[in-house]
PDB file of C-alpha atoms in Angstrom:
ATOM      1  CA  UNK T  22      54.389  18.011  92.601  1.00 45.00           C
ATOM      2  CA  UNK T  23      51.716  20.309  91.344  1.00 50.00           C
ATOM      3  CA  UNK T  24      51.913  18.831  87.518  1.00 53.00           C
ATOM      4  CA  UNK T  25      51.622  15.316  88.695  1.00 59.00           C
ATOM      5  CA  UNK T  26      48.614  16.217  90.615  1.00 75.00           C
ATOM      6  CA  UNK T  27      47.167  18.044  87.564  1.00 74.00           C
ATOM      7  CA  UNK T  28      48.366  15.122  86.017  1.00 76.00           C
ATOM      8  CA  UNK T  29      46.679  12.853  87.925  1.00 81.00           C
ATOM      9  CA  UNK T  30      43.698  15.001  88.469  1.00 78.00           C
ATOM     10  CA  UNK T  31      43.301  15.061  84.350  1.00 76.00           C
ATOM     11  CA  UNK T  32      43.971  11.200  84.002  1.00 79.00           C
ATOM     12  CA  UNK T  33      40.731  11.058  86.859  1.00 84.00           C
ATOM     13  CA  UNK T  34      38.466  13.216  84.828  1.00 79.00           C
ATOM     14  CA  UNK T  35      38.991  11.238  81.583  1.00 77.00           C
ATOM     15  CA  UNK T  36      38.572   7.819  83.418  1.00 83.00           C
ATOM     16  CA  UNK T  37      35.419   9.071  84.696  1.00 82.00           C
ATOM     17  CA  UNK T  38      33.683  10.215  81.517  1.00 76.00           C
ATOM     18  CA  UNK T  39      35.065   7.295  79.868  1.00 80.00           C
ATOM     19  CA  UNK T  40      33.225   4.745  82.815  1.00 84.00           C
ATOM     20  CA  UNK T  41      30.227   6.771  81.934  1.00 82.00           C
ATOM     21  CA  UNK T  42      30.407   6.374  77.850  1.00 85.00           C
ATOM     22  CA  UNK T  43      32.649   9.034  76.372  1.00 78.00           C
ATOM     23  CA  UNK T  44      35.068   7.875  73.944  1.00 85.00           C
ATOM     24  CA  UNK T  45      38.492   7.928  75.548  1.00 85.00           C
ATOM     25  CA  UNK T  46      40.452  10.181  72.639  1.00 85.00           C
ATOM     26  CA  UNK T  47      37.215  13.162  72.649  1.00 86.00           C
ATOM     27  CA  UNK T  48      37.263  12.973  76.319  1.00 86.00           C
ATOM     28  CA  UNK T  49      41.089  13.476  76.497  1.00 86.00           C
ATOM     29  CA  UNK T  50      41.234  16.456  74.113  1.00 87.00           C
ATOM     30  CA  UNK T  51      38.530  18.112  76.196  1.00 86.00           C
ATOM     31  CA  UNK T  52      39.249  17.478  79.556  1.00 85.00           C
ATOM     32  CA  UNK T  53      43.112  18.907  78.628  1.00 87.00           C
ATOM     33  CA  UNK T  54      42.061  21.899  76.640  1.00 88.00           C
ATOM     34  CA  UNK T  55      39.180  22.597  80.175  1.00 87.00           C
ATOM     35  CA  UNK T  56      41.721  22.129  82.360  1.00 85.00           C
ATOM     36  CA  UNK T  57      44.957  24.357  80.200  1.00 86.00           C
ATOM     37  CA  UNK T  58      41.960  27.118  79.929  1.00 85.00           C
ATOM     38  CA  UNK T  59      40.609  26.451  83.947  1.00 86.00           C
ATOM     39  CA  UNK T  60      44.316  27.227  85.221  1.00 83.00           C
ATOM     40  CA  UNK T  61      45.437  30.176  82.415  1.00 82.00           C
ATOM     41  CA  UNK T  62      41.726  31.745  83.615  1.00 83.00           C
ATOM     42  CA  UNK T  63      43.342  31.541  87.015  1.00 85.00           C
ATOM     43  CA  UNK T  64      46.401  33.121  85.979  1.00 83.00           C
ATOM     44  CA  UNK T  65      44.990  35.906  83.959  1.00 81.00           C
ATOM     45  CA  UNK T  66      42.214  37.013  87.081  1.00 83.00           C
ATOM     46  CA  UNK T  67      46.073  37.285  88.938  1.00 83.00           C
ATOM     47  CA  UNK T  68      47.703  38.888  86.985  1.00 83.00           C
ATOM     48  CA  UNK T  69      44.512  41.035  85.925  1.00 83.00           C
ATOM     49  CA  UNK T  70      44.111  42.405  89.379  1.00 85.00           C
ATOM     50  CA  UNK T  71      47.915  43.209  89.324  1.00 83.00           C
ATOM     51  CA  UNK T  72      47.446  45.905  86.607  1.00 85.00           C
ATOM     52  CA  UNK T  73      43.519  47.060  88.285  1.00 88.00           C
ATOM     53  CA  UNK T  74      41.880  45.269  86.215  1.00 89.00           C
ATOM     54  CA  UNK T  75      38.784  42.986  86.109  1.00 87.00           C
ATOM     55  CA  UNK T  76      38.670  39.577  83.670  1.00 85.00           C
ATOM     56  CA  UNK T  77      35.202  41.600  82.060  1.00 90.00           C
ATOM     57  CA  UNK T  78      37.259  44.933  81.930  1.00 92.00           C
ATOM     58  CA  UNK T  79      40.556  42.151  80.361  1.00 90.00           C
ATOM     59  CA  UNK T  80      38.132  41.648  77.840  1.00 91.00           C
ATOM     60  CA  UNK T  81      36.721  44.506  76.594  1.00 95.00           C
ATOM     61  CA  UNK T  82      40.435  45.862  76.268  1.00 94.00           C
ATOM     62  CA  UNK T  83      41.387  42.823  73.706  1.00 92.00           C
ATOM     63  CA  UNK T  84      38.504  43.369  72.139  1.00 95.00           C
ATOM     64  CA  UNK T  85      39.067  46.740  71.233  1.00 96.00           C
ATOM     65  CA  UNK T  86      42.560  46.424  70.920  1.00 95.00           C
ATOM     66  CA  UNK T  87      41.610  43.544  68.145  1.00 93.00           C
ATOM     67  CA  UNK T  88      39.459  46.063  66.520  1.00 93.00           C
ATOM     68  CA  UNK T  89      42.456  48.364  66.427  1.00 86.00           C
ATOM     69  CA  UNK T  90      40.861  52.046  65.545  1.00 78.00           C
ATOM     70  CA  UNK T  91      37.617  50.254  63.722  1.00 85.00           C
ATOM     71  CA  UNK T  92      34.183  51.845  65.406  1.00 82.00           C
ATOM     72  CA  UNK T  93      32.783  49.281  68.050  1.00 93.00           C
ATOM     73  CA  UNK T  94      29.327  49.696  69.698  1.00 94.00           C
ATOM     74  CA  UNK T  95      28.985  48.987  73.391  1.00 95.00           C
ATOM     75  CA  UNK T  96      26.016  46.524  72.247  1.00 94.00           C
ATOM     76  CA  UNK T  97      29.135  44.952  69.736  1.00 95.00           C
ATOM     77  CA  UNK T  98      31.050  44.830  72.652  1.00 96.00           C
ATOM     78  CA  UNK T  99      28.507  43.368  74.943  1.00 95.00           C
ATOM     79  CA  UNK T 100      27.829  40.629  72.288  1.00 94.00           C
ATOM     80  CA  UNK T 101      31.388  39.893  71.730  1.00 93.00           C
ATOM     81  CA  UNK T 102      32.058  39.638  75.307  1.00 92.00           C
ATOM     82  CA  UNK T 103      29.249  37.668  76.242  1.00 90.00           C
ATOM     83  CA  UNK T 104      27.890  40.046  79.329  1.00 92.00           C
ATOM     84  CA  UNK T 105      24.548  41.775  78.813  1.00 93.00           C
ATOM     85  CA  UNK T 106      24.107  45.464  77.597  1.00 92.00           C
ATOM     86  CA  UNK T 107      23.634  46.795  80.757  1.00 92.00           C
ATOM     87  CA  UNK T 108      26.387  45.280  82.395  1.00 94.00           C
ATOM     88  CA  UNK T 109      28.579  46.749  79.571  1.00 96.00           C
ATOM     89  CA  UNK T 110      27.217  50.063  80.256  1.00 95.00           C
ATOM     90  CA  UNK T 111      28.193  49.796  83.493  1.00 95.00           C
ATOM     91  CA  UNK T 112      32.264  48.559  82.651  1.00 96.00           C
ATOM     92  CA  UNK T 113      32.190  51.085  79.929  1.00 97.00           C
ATOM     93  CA  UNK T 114      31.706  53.701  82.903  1.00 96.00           C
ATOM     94  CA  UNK T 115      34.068  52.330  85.178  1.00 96.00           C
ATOM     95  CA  UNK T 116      36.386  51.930  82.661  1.00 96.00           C
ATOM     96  CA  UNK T 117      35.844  55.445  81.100  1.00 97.00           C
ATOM     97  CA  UNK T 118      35.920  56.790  84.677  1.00 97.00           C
ATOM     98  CA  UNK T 119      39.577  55.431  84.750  1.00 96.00           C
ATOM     99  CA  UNK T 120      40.573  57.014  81.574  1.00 97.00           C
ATOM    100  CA  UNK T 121      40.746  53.229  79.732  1.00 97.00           C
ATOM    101  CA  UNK T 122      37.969  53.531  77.287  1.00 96.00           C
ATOM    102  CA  UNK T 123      36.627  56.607  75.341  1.00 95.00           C
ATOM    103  CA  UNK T 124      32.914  57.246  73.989  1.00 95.00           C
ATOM    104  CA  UNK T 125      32.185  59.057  70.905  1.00 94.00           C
ATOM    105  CA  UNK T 126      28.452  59.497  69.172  1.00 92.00           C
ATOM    106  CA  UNK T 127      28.778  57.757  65.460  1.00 87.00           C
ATOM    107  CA  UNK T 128      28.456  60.913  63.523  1.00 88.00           C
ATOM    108  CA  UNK T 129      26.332  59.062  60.876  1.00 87.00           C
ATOM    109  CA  UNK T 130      23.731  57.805  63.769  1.00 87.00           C
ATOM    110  CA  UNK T 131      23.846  60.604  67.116  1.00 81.00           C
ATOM    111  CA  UNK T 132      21.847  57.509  68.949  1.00 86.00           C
ATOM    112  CA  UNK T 133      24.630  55.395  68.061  1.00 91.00           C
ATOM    113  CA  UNK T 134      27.701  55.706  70.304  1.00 94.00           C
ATOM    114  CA  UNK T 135      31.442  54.300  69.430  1.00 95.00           C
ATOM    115  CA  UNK T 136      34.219  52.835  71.816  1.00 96.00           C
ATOM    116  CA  UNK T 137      37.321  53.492  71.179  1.00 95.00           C
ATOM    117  CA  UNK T 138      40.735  52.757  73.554  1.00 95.00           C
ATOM    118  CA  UNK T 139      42.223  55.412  75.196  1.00 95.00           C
ATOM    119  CA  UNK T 140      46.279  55.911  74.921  1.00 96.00           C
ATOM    120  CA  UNK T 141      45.769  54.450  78.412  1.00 96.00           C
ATOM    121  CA  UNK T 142      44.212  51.803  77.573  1.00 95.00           C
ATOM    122  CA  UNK T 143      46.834  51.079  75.021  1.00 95.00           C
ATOM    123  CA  UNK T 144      49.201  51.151  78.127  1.00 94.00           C
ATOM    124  CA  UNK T 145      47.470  49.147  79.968  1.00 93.00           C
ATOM    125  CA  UNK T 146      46.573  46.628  77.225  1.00 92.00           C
ATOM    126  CA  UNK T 147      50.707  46.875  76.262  1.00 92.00           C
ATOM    127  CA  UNK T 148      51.478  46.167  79.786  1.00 88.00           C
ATOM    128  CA  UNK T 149      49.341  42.877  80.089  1.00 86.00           C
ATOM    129  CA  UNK T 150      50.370  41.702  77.062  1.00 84.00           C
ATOM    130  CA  UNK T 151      54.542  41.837  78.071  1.00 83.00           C
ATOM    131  CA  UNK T 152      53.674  40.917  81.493  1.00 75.00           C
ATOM    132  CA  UNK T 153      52.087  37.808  80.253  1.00 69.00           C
ATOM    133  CA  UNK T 154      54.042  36.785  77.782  1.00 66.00           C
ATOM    134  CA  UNK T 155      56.298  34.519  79.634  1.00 67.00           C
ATOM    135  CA  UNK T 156      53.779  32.457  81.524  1.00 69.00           C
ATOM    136  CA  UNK T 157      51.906  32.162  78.494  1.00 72.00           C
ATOM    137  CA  UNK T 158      54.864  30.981  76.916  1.00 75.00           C
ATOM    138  CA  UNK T 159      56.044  28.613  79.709  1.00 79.00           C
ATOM    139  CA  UNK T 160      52.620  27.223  78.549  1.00 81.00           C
ATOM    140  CA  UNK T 161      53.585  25.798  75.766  1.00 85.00           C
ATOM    141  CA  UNK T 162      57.653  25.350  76.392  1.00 87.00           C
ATOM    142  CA  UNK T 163      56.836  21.164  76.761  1.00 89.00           C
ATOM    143  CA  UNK T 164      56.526  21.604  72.523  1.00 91.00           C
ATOM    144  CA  UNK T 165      58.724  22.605  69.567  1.00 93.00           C
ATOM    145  CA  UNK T 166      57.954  25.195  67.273  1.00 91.00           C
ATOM    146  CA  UNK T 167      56.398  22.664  65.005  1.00 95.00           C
ATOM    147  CA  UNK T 168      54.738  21.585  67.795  1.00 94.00           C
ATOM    148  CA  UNK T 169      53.041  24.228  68.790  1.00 91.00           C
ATOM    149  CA  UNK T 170      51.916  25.093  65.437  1.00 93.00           C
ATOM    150  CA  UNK T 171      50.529  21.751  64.925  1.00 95.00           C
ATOM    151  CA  UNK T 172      48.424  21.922  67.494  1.00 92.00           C
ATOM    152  CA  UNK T 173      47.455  25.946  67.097  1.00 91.00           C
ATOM    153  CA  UNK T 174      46.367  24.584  63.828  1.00 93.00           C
ATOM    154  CA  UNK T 175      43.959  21.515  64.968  1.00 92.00           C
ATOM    155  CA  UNK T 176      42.646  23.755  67.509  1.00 90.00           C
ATOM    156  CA  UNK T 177      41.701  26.118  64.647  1.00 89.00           C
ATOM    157  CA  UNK T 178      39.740  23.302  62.991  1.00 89.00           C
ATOM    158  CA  UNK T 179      38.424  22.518  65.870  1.00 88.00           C
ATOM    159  CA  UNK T 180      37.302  26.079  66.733  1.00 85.00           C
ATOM    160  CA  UNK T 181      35.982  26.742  63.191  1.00 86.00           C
ATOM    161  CA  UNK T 182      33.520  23.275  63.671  1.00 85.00           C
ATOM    162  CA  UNK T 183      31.917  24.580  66.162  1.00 82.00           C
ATOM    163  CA  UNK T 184      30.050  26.476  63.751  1.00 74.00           C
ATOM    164  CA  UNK T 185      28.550  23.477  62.503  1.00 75.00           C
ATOM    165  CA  UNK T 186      27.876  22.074  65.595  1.00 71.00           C
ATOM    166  CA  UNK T 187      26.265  25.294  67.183  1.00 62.00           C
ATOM    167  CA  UNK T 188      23.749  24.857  64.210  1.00 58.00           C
ATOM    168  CA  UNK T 189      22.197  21.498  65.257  1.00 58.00           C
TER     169      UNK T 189
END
């Protein structure tokens, strides 16, 4: 029952922008990939709280754990996570508090400080990564293999235009 009212719901959405002007394949694309990213957002906060953790805090783990054992900046991080320098300040202590996060100075620049993750924050980054695996993958289970790389791949083009259209 749920997918056909997401179903539904979706089919709504597009009908609506589509009344109003939008061209019926854009508005399809982007009411789907709002409302796949709308419910996994839901999932994640879930499952988030299930291992202590904030969406922000989610976030600055992936980050770092992307950066693997490369020097990050809290103002880096702040950018990268789209929050504002204080309010990474203030997760960085939290998180540090909790043992997730460490803080070194940049011995090139002492006014510079570096964020690295903690072996708990490996842990805990480890753990939301196998614990999400499966809904993540019952995502996508609808599509083959080729599928899903088809569509991984036209979602990379369409991630790497908005580039061009961020410059207009």
């Amino acid at each position: 029952m749920a997918r056909r009212s997401a179903a539904q719901a979706h089919r709504r959405a597009v009908a609506a922008y589509v009344a109003d002007g939008g061209q019926e394949s854009v508005q399809r694309v982007l009411t789907a990939v709002y409302g796949v990213t709308k419910r996994l957002d839901q999932w994640y906060t879930r499952e988030f709280a299930d291992l202590g953790l904030t969406h922000g805090e989610w976030a600055v783990l992936a980050t770092l754990a992307r950066a693997h054992e490369s020097a990050v900046t809290p103002s880096q991080l702040a950018v990268l996570t789209s929050v504002g320098p204080s309010s990474m300040t203030h997760r960085l202590d939290r998180m540090a508090a909790r043992g997730l996060v460490e803080r070194s100075p940049d011995p090139a620049n002492r006014t510079r400080t570096h964020v690295r993750l903690t072996a708990k924050g490996w842990d805990v980054f480890s753990a939301a990564i196998t614990e999400g695996d499966p809904v993540e993958s019952d995502t996508l289970r609808g599509l083959s293999t080729e599928e899903r790389t088809e569509l991984a791949r036209l979602l990379e083009t369409v991630i790497a235009g908005l580039d061009d259209v961020d410059a207009r």
